[in-house]
Amino acid sequence: MSKNLVIVESPAKAKTIEGFLGKDFTVKSSFGHVRDLVKKGYGIDIENNFTPTYEVQPDKERVIAELKRLSKSAETVWLASDEDREGEAISWHLFETLQLDKKKTKRIVFHEITKPAIQKAIANPRDIDINLVNAQQARRVLDRLVGFELSPILWRKVRPSLSAGRVQSVAVRLIVEREREIQAFTATSAFKVSALFLVGKSGLKAELNERFKTEAEANAFLEKCKTALYTINSLETKPAKRSPAAPFTTSTLQQEAARKLGFSVAQTMMIAQRLYEAGKITYMRTDSVNLSETALNQAKEAITNNYGPNYHFPRQYKTKNKGAQEAHEAIRPTYIQNQDVDGERNEQRLYELIWKRTIASQMADAELEKTTAKIGISTSSELFVAQGEVLKFDGFLKVYMEGTDEEDEEENSSMLPPMKQGDALEMQEITATERFTHHPPRYTEASLVKKLEELGIGRPSTYAPTISTVQKRNYVEKADKEGTPRHYKALSLRSGKISSEVKTENTGAEKSKLFPTDIGMVVNDFLIQYFPDILDFHFTARVEEEFDEIADGKMEWTEMLKDFYKPFHKTVEKTIDNSERASGERQLGKDPVSGKNVIVRIGRFGPLAQIGEANEETGEKPQFASLRKDQRMETISLEDALLLFKMPRIVGEFEGKEMKVGIGRFGPYVVHNSVFTSLGKEDDPYAVDADRCIELILAKRKKDAERVIKRFEENEDLQVLNGRWGPFIALGKENYRIPKNMDAAKLEFYDVVQLIGGTEAYEQAVANAKLKAGKKAPAKKTAAKVVKLAGAKKAAVKKAASKKAAPKKAVAKKAAAKKK
């Protein structure tokens, strides 16, 4: 048995560290958090100074049992979880749960998984930092209190099964307010004038220094230009420079990976975690832009070797964020000399982005020369302005250029042809094009992270979970929006003649933007009305600062909770007694057939349109119709709402059963024999006919038949299917990869179990699938027995096959001996 037991959070991290330590060290994983607040009740004794009650998570009982056994026989236990608050809390929970002896327990931290870093950490152990632990406990307890007290109010006053969170609710508020800004926005137009001149044989593009509000004004200007002479009034050249951005923090990495690689915030963190655990990058949850001396020296060497000494310019950046949590380093490669790494394609892409940003931060400024030419018009006081830019020295731009969130950004700078002041220019063409103002852009995941960071809300460890949570709770959805055609006018002056035409452009198209759902807007409005503090940006930021003060040992965590909870709980009690039910009800008008009111509101199963009201005396009931996924309660018109009541409609019969077209949560569909088939994008649910529906039903049947490669009698929910990226294993709603070198059609049940992760992983997957389907989970022994039988069956088949082959060998030997 090893003298030393090292405990980390993840198996991948354990595997990497084990390679750096000798045979005297055993490295084991806790598989993340091992304890949490008890699930029943609050899990917090509010009257007894907010004392939390923790329990070991059921799926961690075996892990704890094994770690207890190993820790008893080890001389020293090294707690090596991450160095932030979450990591410190994991170490503390392990210490408490395993009942470790303080004398033989040591806490070690490192921000990169390299041999020198691990050895340095072993040589410099410390005690568990209880201040960091208390900061994490304060966050967990506060979030539990807010969630447990707000959620029941939402169940009673809005809709069952809703939940609310402290930081998540503020994120939803930002998205809702932006949506309402967009709804209230009215676009205005103006005519932008640009010209093309000839300078010798070269072209020169220029823009007028003002815009015209009306077509008449633009046309009058072009009339003046018919006989005008054009001259270079002034020519100004100025040196300029661009400096590189700081190395990555968590939020800037999330933003840049979204812009340049198209990654979601959660995807970026998942890939960064894998790179960190493999020892390829430093710790990925940080708000520091600092680089160590080692990193600066490595960067200098890499830049000098790859680009030359004139490209190197050492810089040390300072963290602007006043709430910077711990003195970590920025996110950088552990070995800067490695320009690329092995691994999956997305790991390589993210690593390359981190490498380029780190290297660029230590490179020289880019040197430019900016030239501005002002062109006079003999018949008018306005000026045309041409701007050009020449790159004299590329510096850091040789490696990296930071992305931007700005939409419709126009890059007008280019190199200007040779010219001098007083030169006369020949006008080729002048155009006046109608341009429209843009509404504020909707948030992307990355720009929302940026906004939260600017407001001081959340920390590096909370951005990704916050954005994932608001989407899982269906308060926000990430979606693409198709553009709509828009007409605009364009005037042109060429060869002394003015022409005019109406052109069409596609406008308003958006990709991967965050939209509030109807339920998100109703919940937001309710919380703002009754809990303004919880949704106040400054209040939420102040709570984050208090967590920082607890982490620094400047504030007692239970005192902070008392100050928060007392006024909060009073508001909860007041809201339960005095608040009215919220449904977001909006009256659209009257139904032309019945003359009854038509409204939209939140119902038990989501947003709906309603005609009329229930009348107990006459027994009359209202009519209901669910809103389509692309419709919103705040913007739907009376006409569109009335169309919903025409659904579902019967379009005909097929194979003796009726076909019914309707619109559901996921869009228009046709249902036949209890099987739902989606209509195509080009199909209008109000006009689609029986022949088209039959065509879609048959196409779905064919596709479904081709999709199933194999089923298993041992478990009807377990299948091998054909997917977009090749064959895969499906169990319930979970999917598992099949290695490319394996023939999916020849997989046996036992093989599939091994690919899922072995008997234990299969048992858990079966239980999860049953629970999600609302069925009773099978006993673990039953699942294990099925796997054992399948394994025995496979072994028996293999044995029989080898026996069959054996007599042939013996006969051949006998015949050879006889012949001899």
mmCIF file of C-alpha atoms in Angstrom, residues 165-428:
data_model
loop_
_atom_site.group_PDB
_atom_site.id
_atom_site.type_symbol
_atom_site.label_atom_id
_atom_site.label_comp_id
_atom_site.label_asym_id
_atom_site.label_seq_id
_atom_site.Cartn_x
_atom_site.Cartn_y
_atom_site.Cartn_z
ATOM 1 C CA GLY A 165 -32.294 31.907 -8.469
ATOM 2 C CA ARG A 166 -30.356 34.950 -7.346
ATOM 3 C CA VAL A 167 -27.848 35.453 -10.200
ATOM 4 C CA GLN A 168 -29.972 33.679 -12.833
ATOM 5 C CA SER A 169 -32.904 36.051 -12.264
ATOM 6 C CA VAL A 170 -30.646 39.066 -12.878
ATOM 7 C CA ALA A 171 -29.365 37.486 -16.110
ATOM 8 C CA VAL A 172 -32.978 36.946 -17.263
ATOM 9 C CA ARG A 173 -33.751 40.580 -16.412
ATOM 10 C CA LEU A 174 -30.951 41.789 -18.713
ATOM 11 C CA ILE A 175 -32.305 39.702 -21.597
ATOM 12 C CA VAL A 176 -35.946 40.753 -20.999
ATOM 13 C CA GLU A 177 -35.044 44.450 -20.821
ATOM 14 C CA ARG A 178 -33.027 44.215 -24.032
ATOM 15 C CA GLU A 179 -35.981 42.522 -25.782
ATOM 16 C CA ARG A 180 -38.319 45.323 -24.712
ATOM 17 C CA GLU A 181 -35.835 47.927 -25.925
ATOM 18 C CA ILE A 182 -35.930 46.184 -29.310
ATOM 19 C CA GLN A 183 -39.761 46.046 -29.325
ATOM 20 C CA ALA A 184 -39.941 49.769 -28.535
ATOM 21 C CA PHE A 185 -37.340 50.695 -31.142
ATOM 22 C CA THR A 186 -38.453 52.492 -34.301
ATOM 23 C CA ALA A 187 -35.981 52.495 -37.166
ATOM 24 C CA THR A 188 -35.301 55.784 -38.937
ATOM 25 C CA SER A 189 -33.632 56.181 -42.312
ATOM 26 C CA ALA A 190 -31.148 58.614 -43.857
ATOM 27 C CA PHE A 191 -29.279 58.757 -47.154
ATOM 28 C CA LYS A 192 -25.584 57.937 -47.005
ATOM 29 C CA VAL A 193 -23.616 59.468 -49.896
ATOM 30 C CA SER A 194 -20.438 57.910 -51.264
ATOM 31 C CA ALA A 195 -18.366 58.704 -54.332
ATOM 32 C CA LEU A 196 -15.821 57.078 -56.613
ATOM 33 C CA PHE A 197 -13.133 59.389 -58.062
ATOM 34 C CA LEU A 198 -10.257 58.826 -60.473
ATOM 35 C CA VAL A 199 -6.736 59.842 -59.382
ATOM 36 C CA GLY A 200 -4.613 59.193 -62.453
ATOM 37 C CA LYS A 201 -5.548 55.609 -63.280
ATOM 38 C CA SER A 202 -6.416 54.634 -59.701
ATOM 39 C CA GLY A 203 -9.791 54.689 -57.980
ATOM 40 C CA LEU A 204 -10.464 56.630 -54.777
ATOM 41 C CA LYS A 205 -13.534 55.925 -52.602
ATOM 42 C CA ALA A 206 -14.838 58.664 -50.318
ATOM 43 C CA GLU A 207 -17.864 59.370 -48.133
ATOM 44 C CA LEU A 208 -19.741 62.617 -47.607
ATOM 45 C CA ASN A 209 -19.314 64.083 -44.125
ATOM 46 C CA GLU A 210 -23.070 64.233 -43.508
ATOM 47 C CA ARG A 211 -26.237 62.275 -44.278
ATOM 48 C CA PHE A 212 -29.547 63.519 -45.709
ATOM 49 C CA LYS A 213 -32.816 62.780 -43.939
ATOM 50 C CA THR A 214 -35.019 62.717 -47.032
ATOM 51 C CA GLU A 215 -34.847 61.558 -50.618
ATOM 52 C CA ALA A 216 -35.564 65.139 -51.758
ATOM 53 C CA GLU A 217 -32.490 66.462 -49.908
ATOM 54 C CA ALA A 218 -30.282 63.700 -51.330
ATOM 55 C CA ASN A 219 -31.588 64.379 -54.846
ATOM 56 C CA ALA A 220 -30.968 68.144 -54.473
ATOM 57 C CA PHE A 221 -27.362 67.454 -53.465
ATOM 58 C CA LEU A 222 -26.802 65.209 -56.499
ATOM 59 C CA GLU A 223 -28.217 67.979 -58.722
ATOM 60 C CA LYS A 224 -25.520 70.324 -57.345
ATOM 61 C CA CYS A 225 -22.861 67.723 -58.061
ATOM 62 C CA LYS A 226 -23.701 67.503 -61.786
ATOM 63 C CA THR A 227 -21.535 70.499 -62.670
ATOM 64 C CA ALA A 228 -19.173 70.531 -59.692
ATOM 65 C CA LEU A 229 -15.369 70.425 -59.689
ATOM 66 C CA TYR A 230 -13.638 68.221 -57.096
ATOM 67 C CA THR A 231 -10.293 69.113 -55.489
ATOM 68 C CA ILE A 232 -8.077 67.693 -52.711
ATOM 69 C CA ASN A 233 -8.456 70.442 -50.063
ATOM 70 C CA SER A 234 -6.212 68.802 -47.448
ATOM 71 C CA LEU A 235 -4.104 65.696 -46.982
ATOM 72 C CA GLU A 236 -3.136 64.661 -43.445
ATOM 73 C CA THR A 237 -0.912 61.730 -42.507
ATOM 74 C CA LYS A 238 -0.526 60.577 -38.876
ATOM 75 C CA PRO A 239 1.326 57.667 -37.298
ATOM 76 C CA ALA A 240 -0.831 55.259 -35.262
ATOM 77 C CA LYS A 241 -0.374 52.068 -33.323
ATOM 78 C CA ARG A 242 -2.395 49.110 -32.072
ATOM 79 C CA SER A 243 -1.585 47.244 -28.887
ATOM 80 C CA PRO A 244 -2.381 43.581 -28.153
ATOM 81 C CA ALA A 245 -5.097 42.469 -25.748
ATOM 82 C CA ALA A 246 -4.246 40.983 -22.350
ATOM 83 C CA PRO A 247 -3.980 37.188 -21.952
ATOM 84 C CA PHE A 248 -7.246 35.339 -21.402
ATOM 85 C CA THR A 249 -9.368 35.384 -18.265
ATOM 86 C CA THR A 250 -12.370 33.033 -18.021
ATOM 87 C CA SER A 251 -14.807 35.598 -19.410
ATOM 88 C CA THR A 252 -12.573 36.861 -22.258
ATOM 89 C CA LEU A 253 -11.847 33.254 -23.291
ATOM 90 C CA GLN A 254 -15.596 32.516 -23.352
ATOM 91 C CA GLN A 255 -16.231 35.652 -25.435
ATOM 92 C CA GLU A 256 -13.429 35.070 -27.939
ATOM 93 C CA ALA A 257 -14.153 31.342 -28.336
ATOM 94 C CA ALA A 258 -17.771 32.290 -29.165
ATOM 95 C CA ARG A 259 -16.699 34.909 -31.742
ATOM 96 C CA LYS A 260 -13.882 33.001 -33.412
ATOM 97 C CA LEU A 261 -14.808 29.319 -32.915
ATOM 98 C CA GLY A 262 -18.603 29.470 -32.485
ATOM 99 C CA PHE A 263 -18.435 27.697 -29.086
ATOM 100 C CA SER A 264 -21.116 28.082 -26.438
ATOM 101 C CA VAL A 265 -19.967 29.239 -22.995
ATOM 102 C CA ALA A 266 -20.504 25.747 -21.524
ATOM 103 C CA GLN A 267 -18.666 24.090 -24.441
ATOM 104 C CA THR A 268 -15.661 26.407 -23.984
ATOM 105 C CA MET A 269 -15.420 25.534 -20.281
ATOM 106 C CA MET A 270 -15.782 21.798 -20.914
ATOM 107 C CA ILE A 271 -12.968 21.794 -23.498
ATOM 108 C CA ALA A 272 -10.769 24.087 -21.359
ATOM 109 C CA GLN A 273 -11.275 21.719 -18.397
ATOM 110 C CA ARG A 274 -10.028 18.797 -20.505
ATOM 111 C CA LEU A 275 -6.972 20.783 -21.633
ATOM 112 C CA TYR A 276 -6.205 21.764 -18.028
ATOM 113 C CA GLU A 277 -6.590 18.225 -16.702
ATOM 114 C CA ALA A 278 -4.296 16.943 -19.449
ATOM 115 C CA GLY A 279 -1.635 19.443 -18.305
ATOM 116 C CA LYS A 280 -1.807 21.540 -21.478
ATOM 117 C CA ILE A 281 -3.095 24.870 -20.105
ATOM 118 C CA THR A 282 -3.183 26.619 -16.724
ATOM 119 C CA TYR A 283 -6.311 26.714 -14.541
ATOM 120 C CA MET A 284 -9.300 27.878 -16.569
ATOM 121 C CA ARG A 285 -11.357 29.652 -13.868
ATOM 122 C CA THR A 286 -9.564 32.926 -13.257
ATOM 123 C CA ASP A 287 -10.079 36.672 -13.472
ATOM 124 C CA SER A 288 -6.355 37.473 -13.476
ATOM 125 C CA VAL A 289 -4.395 38.697 -16.530
ATOM 126 C CA ASN A 290 -1.055 38.176 -14.808
ATOM 127 C CA LEU A 291 1.691 35.949 -16.313
ATOM 128 C CA SER A 292 4.400 34.281 -14.227
ATOM 129 C CA GLU A 293 8.129 34.888 -14.775
ATOM 130 C CA THR A 294 8.379 31.365 -16.243
ATOM 131 C CA ALA A 295 5.641 32.163 -18.768
ATOM 132 C CA LEU A 296 7.250 35.501 -19.707
ATOM 133 C CA ASN A 297 10.596 33.796 -20.338
ATOM 134 C CA GLN A 298 8.973 31.021 -22.402
ATOM 135 C CA ALA A 299 7.071 33.625 -24.457
ATOM 136 C CA LYS A 300 10.250 35.625 -25.096
ATOM 137 C CA GLU A 301 12.047 32.514 -26.347
ATOM 138 C CA ALA A 302 9.127 31.446 -28.594
ATOM 139 C CA ILE A 303 8.707 34.940 -30.115
ATOM 140 C CA THR A 304 12.441 35.460 -30.689
ATOM 141 C CA ASN A 305 12.858 32.020 -32.295
ATOM 142 C CA ASN A 306 9.735 32.215 -34.476
ATOM 143 C CA TYR A 307 9.572 35.894 -35.466
ATOM 144 C CA GLY A 308 12.807 37.647 -34.439
ATOM 145 C CA PRO A 309 13.865 39.824 -31.467
ATOM 146 C CA ASN A 310 12.216 42.992 -32.866
ATOM 147 C CA TYR A 311 8.794 41.333 -32.425
ATOM 148 C CA HIS A 312 9.264 40.810 -28.672
ATOM 149 C CA PHE A 313 8.013 43.424 -26.206
ATOM 150 C CA PRO A 314 7.510 42.247 -22.594
ATOM 151 C CA ARG A 315 4.308 43.393 -20.857
ATOM 152 C CA GLN A 316 2.761 42.716 -17.466
ATOM 153 C CA TYR A 317 -0.986 43.415 -17.391
ATOM 154 C CA LYS A 318 -2.969 44.433 -14.313
ATOM 155 C CA THR A 319 -6.379 43.031 -13.442
ATOM 156 C CA LYS A 320 -9.015 45.778 -13.721
ATOM 157 C CA ASN A 321 -11.761 43.778 -12.026
ATOM 158 C CA LYS A 322 -11.846 44.955 -8.388
ATOM 159 C CA GLY A 323 -13.516 41.721 -7.336
ATOM 160 C CA ALA A 324 -10.748 39.526 -8.745
ATOM 161 C CA GLN A 325 -11.130 36.387 -6.693
ATOM 162 C CA GLU A 326 -7.734 34.760 -6.209
ATOM 163 C CA ALA A 327 -4.179 35.559 -7.307
ATOM 164 C CA HIS A 328 -4.232 33.096 -10.198
ATOM 165 C CA GLU A 329 -2.426 33.445 -13.473
ATOM 166 C CA ALA A 330 -4.165 34.199 -16.739
ATOM 167 C CA ILE A 331 -5.159 31.213 -18.902
ATOM 168 C CA ARG A 332 -2.076 30.242 -20.935
ATOM 169 C CA PRO A 333 -0.352 27.143 -22.348
ATOM 170 C CA THR A 334 1.716 25.337 -19.708
ATOM 171 C CA TYR A 335 4.520 24.945 -22.249
ATOM 172 C CA ILE A 336 4.430 28.019 -24.499
ATOM 173 C CA GLN A 337 6.988 26.511 -26.876
ATOM 174 C CA ASN A 338 4.270 24.027 -27.969
ATOM 175 C CA GLN A 339 2.330 25.809 -30.705
ATOM 176 C CA ASP A 340 -0.155 22.938 -31.043
ATOM 177 C CA VAL A 341 -1.191 19.833 -29.114
ATOM 178 C CA ASP A 342 -2.628 16.374 -29.687
ATOM 179 C CA GLY A 343 -6.288 15.704 -28.949
ATOM 180 C CA GLU A 344 -9.735 16.199 -30.424
ATOM 181 C CA ARG A 345 -10.146 18.868 -33.092
ATOM 182 C CA ASN A 346 -11.974 21.318 -30.813
ATOM 183 C CA GLU A 347 -9.310 20.895 -28.117
ATOM 184 C CA GLN A 348 -6.666 21.759 -30.712
ATOM 185 C CA ARG A 349 -8.646 24.815 -31.895
ATOM 186 C CA LEU A 350 -9.145 26.186 -28.375
ATOM 187 C CA TYR A 351 -5.498 25.539 -27.465
ATOM 188 C CA GLU A 352 -4.355 27.366 -30.610
ATOM 189 C CA LEU A 353 -6.539 30.358 -29.657
ATOM 190 C CA ILE A 354 -5.030 30.432 -26.134
ATOM 191 C CA TRP A 355 -1.498 30.079 -27.514
ATOM 192 C CA LYS A 356 -1.943 32.928 -30.004
ATOM 193 C CA ARG A 357 -3.481 35.272 -27.420
ATOM 194 C CA THR A 358 -0.672 34.548 -24.915
ATOM 195 C CA ILE A 359 2.099 35.032 -27.474
ATOM 196 C CA ALA A 360 0.499 38.191 -28.915
ATOM 197 C CA SER A 361 0.295 39.758 -25.437
ATOM 198 C CA GLN A 362 4.124 39.747 -25.285
ATOM 199 C CA MET A 363 4.695 41.112 -28.794
ATOM 200 C CA ALA A 364 5.426 44.591 -30.096
ATOM 201 C CA ASP A 365 2.693 47.062 -31.102
ATOM 202 C CA ALA A 366 1.534 47.127 -34.706
ATOM 203 C CA GLU A 367 2.668 50.390 -36.360
ATOM 204 C CA LEU A 368 0.387 52.068 -38.895
ATOM 205 C CA GLU A 369 0.153 55.224 -40.924
ATOM 206 C CA LYS A 370 -3.298 56.789 -41.271
ATOM 207 C CA THR A 371 -4.037 59.210 -44.105
ATOM 208 C CA THR A 372 -7.150 61.402 -44.357
ATOM 209 C CA ALA A 373 -7.970 63.258 -47.585
ATOM 210 C CA LYS A 374 -10.694 65.942 -47.611
ATOM 211 C CA ILE A 375 -12.236 66.616 -51.018
ATOM 212 C CA GLY A 376 -13.904 69.956 -51.734
ATOM 213 C CA ILE A 377 -17.002 70.352 -53.923
ATOM 214 C CA SER A 378 -17.113 73.605 -55.910
ATOM 215 C CA THR A 379 -20.926 73.852 -55.816
ATOM 216 C CA SER A 380 -21.487 72.854 -52.168
ATOM 217 C CA SER A 381 -20.070 73.424 -48.670
ATOM 218 C CA GLU A 382 -20.051 69.695 -47.827
ATOM 219 C CA LEU A 383 -16.840 67.646 -48.075
ATOM 220 C CA PHE A 384 -16.069 64.137 -49.200
ATOM 221 C CA VAL A 385 -13.641 62.326 -46.874
ATOM 222 C CA ALA A 386 -11.356 59.440 -47.902
ATOM 223 C CA GLN A 387 -9.408 57.483 -45.277
ATOM 224 C CA GLY A 388 -6.550 55.088 -45.814
ATOM 225 C CA GLU A 389 -4.329 52.989 -43.609
ATOM 226 C CA VAL A 390 -0.890 51.516 -44.283
ATOM 227 C CA LEU A 391 0.618 48.839 -42.022
ATOM 228 C CA LYS A 392 4.259 49.792 -41.500
ATOM 229 C CA PHE A 393 5.103 47.024 -38.993
ATOM 230 C CA ASP A 394 2.712 44.165 -38.228
ATOM 231 C CA GLY A 395 3.993 43.407 -34.697
ATOM 232 C CA PHE A 396 1.483 41.254 -32.766
ATOM 233 C CA LEU A 397 -0.907 41.255 -35.775
ATOM 234 C CA LYS A 398 1.421 38.682 -37.330
ATOM 235 C CA VAL A 399 -0.073 36.211 -34.845
ATOM 236 C CA TYR A 400 -3.449 37.396 -33.586
ATOM 237 C CA MET A 401 -6.284 39.908 -33.999
ATOM 238 C CA GLU A 402 -8.931 40.249 -31.268
ATOM 239 C CA GLY A 403 -12.552 39.715 -32.311
ATOM 240 C CA THR A 404 -15.417 42.131 -31.713
ATOM 241 C CA ASP A 405 -19.125 41.877 -30.862
ATOM 242 C CA GLU A 406 -20.009 44.936 -32.947
ATOM 243 C CA GLU A 407 -22.584 44.112 -35.620
ATOM 244 C CA ASP A 408 -22.561 45.523 -39.161
ATOM 245 C CA GLU A 409 -19.162 47.055 -38.590
ATOM 246 C CA GLU A 410 -17.866 48.498 -41.832
ATOM 247 C CA GLU A 411 -14.171 48.476 -42.607
ATOM 248 C CA ASN A 412 -13.565 51.501 -44.824
ATOM 249 C CA SER A 413 -9.813 51.894 -44.495
ATOM 250 C CA SER A 414 -7.636 50.881 -47.412
ATOM 251 C CA MET A 415 -4.468 52.136 -49.012
ATOM 252 C CA LEU A 416 -4.922 55.493 -50.809
ATOM 253 C CA PRO A 417 -3.387 56.158 -54.246
ATOM 254 C CA PRO A 418 -0.538 58.751 -54.533
ATOM 255 C CA MET A 419 -1.924 62.323 -54.540
ATOM 256 C CA LYS A 420 -1.201 65.823 -53.207
ATOM 257 C CA GLN A 421 -3.087 68.844 -51.967
ATOM 258 C CA GLY A 422 -4.697 70.859 -54.789
ATOM 259 C CA ASP A 423 -5.038 67.871 -57.156
ATOM 260 C CA ALA A 424 -8.210 67.925 -59.266
ATOM 261 C CA LEU A 425 -10.227 64.673 -59.278
ATOM 262 C CA GLU A 426 -12.446 63.158 -61.922
ATOM 263 C CA MET A 427 -15.806 62.044 -60.553
ATOM 264 C CA GLN A 428 -16.901 58.638 -61.822
#
